[in-house]
Amino acid sequence: MKVYGDMLSGNCYKVKLLLEFLGIQYERLHINVLKAESHTPEFLQMNPNGKIPVLVLDDGQILTESNAILGYLAEGTNFIPTDRYAKAKMYEWMFF
Ligand SMILES: N[C@@H](CCC(=O)N[C@@H](CS)C(=O)NCC(=O)O)C(=O)O
């Protein structure tokens, strides 16, 4: 999988942290938002919202929004509690 992002971005950093905690191999592609690299026609085809991070799966499917990406990566792992209250507490932090 590929991740388009910038380590100066907290939204990208949390995706990087989870990928590394899970030991998932990925390719990192740097996007400099200060140079409007997230607003090129090519990038806008991946995310019309013009924002990083963007996750591109090996089959070409694309995910945007850091919390959606975290949810996708964490599915079926201990990073998503099964207990209803604990899961709501996780969402509490994610929506903070
Ligand atoms: N809600 C989005 C926010 C993403 C976001 O704001 N990304 C910033 C960097 S932290 C960005 O791409 N800014 C570039 C721009 O808006 O042009 C998420 O959680 O992924």
Tab-separated table of C-alpha atoms and ligand atoms in Angstrom:
chain	number	residue	atom	x	y	z
A	1	MET	CA	0.000	0.000	0.000
A	2	LYS	CA	0.999	3.648	-0.439
A	3	VAL	CA	0.512	6.605	1.869
A	4	TYR	CA	0.634	10.154	0.573
A	5	GLY	CA	1.458	12.517	3.395
A	6	ASP	CA	3.876	14.703	5.296
A	7	MET	CA	5.319	13.911	8.710
A	8	LEU	CA	4.793	17.539	9.776
A	9	SER	CA	1.058	16.779	9.708
A	10	GLY	CA	-0.464	15.242	12.841
A	11	ASN	CA	-3.143	13.580	10.714
A	12	CYS	CA	-0.404	11.842	8.708
A	13	TYR	CA	1.710	11.068	11.761
A	14	LYS	CA	-1.060	9.087	13.460
A	15	VAL	CA	-1.482	6.958	10.305
A	16	LYS	CA	2.300	6.377	10.214
A	17	LEU	CA	2.295	5.385	13.910
A	18	LEU	CA	-0.471	2.817	13.449
A	19	LEU	CA	1.142	1.342	10.317
A	20	GLU	CA	4.362	0.919	12.267
A	21	PHE	CA	2.666	-0.497	15.391
A	22	LEU	CA	0.966	-3.050	13.124
A	23	GLY	CA	4.185	-3.809	11.222
A	24	ILE	CA	2.545	-3.097	7.860
A	25	GLN	CA	4.919	-2.499	4.953
A	26	TYR	CA	4.028	0.555	2.894
A	27	GLU	CA	5.453	3.082	0.520
A	28	ARG	CA	5.525	6.666	1.758
A	29	LEU	CA	5.098	9.464	-0.752
A	30	HIS	CA	5.848	12.972	0.424
A	31	ILE	CA	3.323	15.695	-0.355
A	32	ASN	CA	4.290	19.270	0.509
A	33	VAL	CA	1.013	21.052	1.245
A	34	LEU	CA	2.875	24.374	1.536
A	35	LYS	CA	3.733	24.005	-2.173
A	36	ALA	CA	0.108	23.081	-2.972
A	37	GLU	CA	1.159	19.562	-3.978
A	38	SER	CA	-2.176	18.292	-2.646
A	39	HIS	CA	-3.994	20.458	-5.193
A	40	THR	CA	-2.488	19.171	-8.422
A	41	PRO	CA	-4.946	17.585	-10.898
A	42	GLU	CA	-3.364	14.154	-10.222
A	43	PHE	CA	-3.715	14.481	-6.461
A	44	LEU	CA	-7.272	15.833	-6.684
A	45	GLN	CA	-8.238	12.693	-8.598
A	46	MET	CA	-7.305	10.721	-5.461
A	47	ASN	CA	-8.793	13.183	-2.990
A	48	PRO	CA	-11.002	15.943	-4.402
A	49	ASN	CA	-10.781	17.548	-0.950
A	50	GLY	CA	-7.082	18.252	-1.603
A	51	LYS	CA	-5.895	16.964	1.752
A	52	ILE	CA	-3.410	14.452	3.128
A	53	PRO	CA	-3.216	11.703	4.290
A	54	VAL	CA	-4.360	9.486	1.428
A	55	LEU	CA	-4.050	5.703	1.554
A	56	VAL	CA	-3.903	3.771	-1.724
A	57	LEU	CA	-4.465	0.040	-1.337
A	58	ASP	CA	-2.646	-2.524	-3.466
A	59	ASP	CA	-5.821	-3.058	-5.533
A	60	GLY	CA	-6.018	0.680	-6.262
A	61	GLN	CA	-8.834	1.506	-3.856
A	62	ILE	CA	-8.373	4.859	-2.163
A	63	LEU	CA	-9.137	6.001	1.360
A	64	THR	CA	-9.011	9.556	2.643
A	65	GLU	CA	-9.719	11.059	6.100
A	66	SER	CA	-7.185	10.016	8.711
A	67	ASN	CA	-9.731	8.494	11.096
A	68	ALA	CA	-11.309	6.410	8.321
A	69	ILE	CA	-7.816	5.201	7.414
A	70	LEU	CA	-7.083	4.346	11.055
A	71	GLY	CA	-10.361	2.430	11.291
A	72	TYR	CA	-9.560	0.482	8.126
A	73	LEU	CA	-6.046	-0.418	9.269
A	74	ALA	CA	-7.101	-1.300	12.824
A	75	GLU	CA	-10.066	-3.490	11.846
A	76	GLY	CA	-9.707	-6.916	13.489
A	77	THR	CA	-6.789	-5.846	15.708
A	78	ASN	CA	-6.582	-5.020	19.406
A	79	PHE	CA	-6.488	-1.326	18.498
A	80	ILE	CA	-10.307	-1.443	18.226
A	81	PRO	CA	-11.852	-2.621	21.508
A	82	THR	CA	-14.752	-5.053	21.327
A	83	ASP	CA	-16.260	-3.738	24.560
A	84	ARG	CA	-18.968	-1.205	23.676
A	85	TYR	CA	-17.949	1.400	26.253
A	86	ALA	CA	-14.228	1.053	25.512
A	87	LYS	CA	-14.958	1.435	21.797
A	88	ALA	CA	-16.979	4.590	22.475
A	89	LYS	CA	-14.039	5.952	24.494
A	90	MET	CA	-11.803	5.268	21.496
A	91	TYR	CA	-14.210	7.260	19.279
A	92	GLU	CA	-14.284	9.993	21.922
A	93	TRP	CA	-10.555	10.544	21.399
A	94	MET	CA	-10.785	10.197	17.631
A	95	PHE	CA	-13.554	12.814	17.404
A	96	PHE	CA	-11.890	15.140	19.948
B	1	LIG	N1	-10.126	15.688	8.334
B	1	LIG	C1	-8.912	15.439	7.576
B	1	LIG	C2	-8.007	16.646	7.705
B	1	LIG	C3	-6.775	16.478	6.837
B	1	LIG	C4	-5.995	17.780	6.795
B	1	LIG	O1	-6.439	18.847	7.254
B	1	LIG	N2	-4.812	17.684	6.187
B	1	LIG	C5	-3.979	18.860	6.051
B	1	LIG	C6	-2.596	18.565	6.612
B	1	LIG	S1	-2.725	18.227	8.359
B	1	LIG	C7	-3.860	19.194	4.588
B	1	LIG	O2	-3.793	18.312	3.748
B	1	LIG	N3	-3.876	20.485	4.240
B	1	LIG	C8	-3.674	20.912	2.897
B	1	LIG	C9	-4.766	21.757	2.359
B	1	LIG	O3	-5.838	21.858	3.020
B	1	LIG	O4	-4.564	22.315	1.289
B	1	LIG	C10	-8.227	14.173	8.100
B	1	LIG	O5	-8.394	13.872	9.299
B	1	LIG	O6	-7.565	13.486	7.317
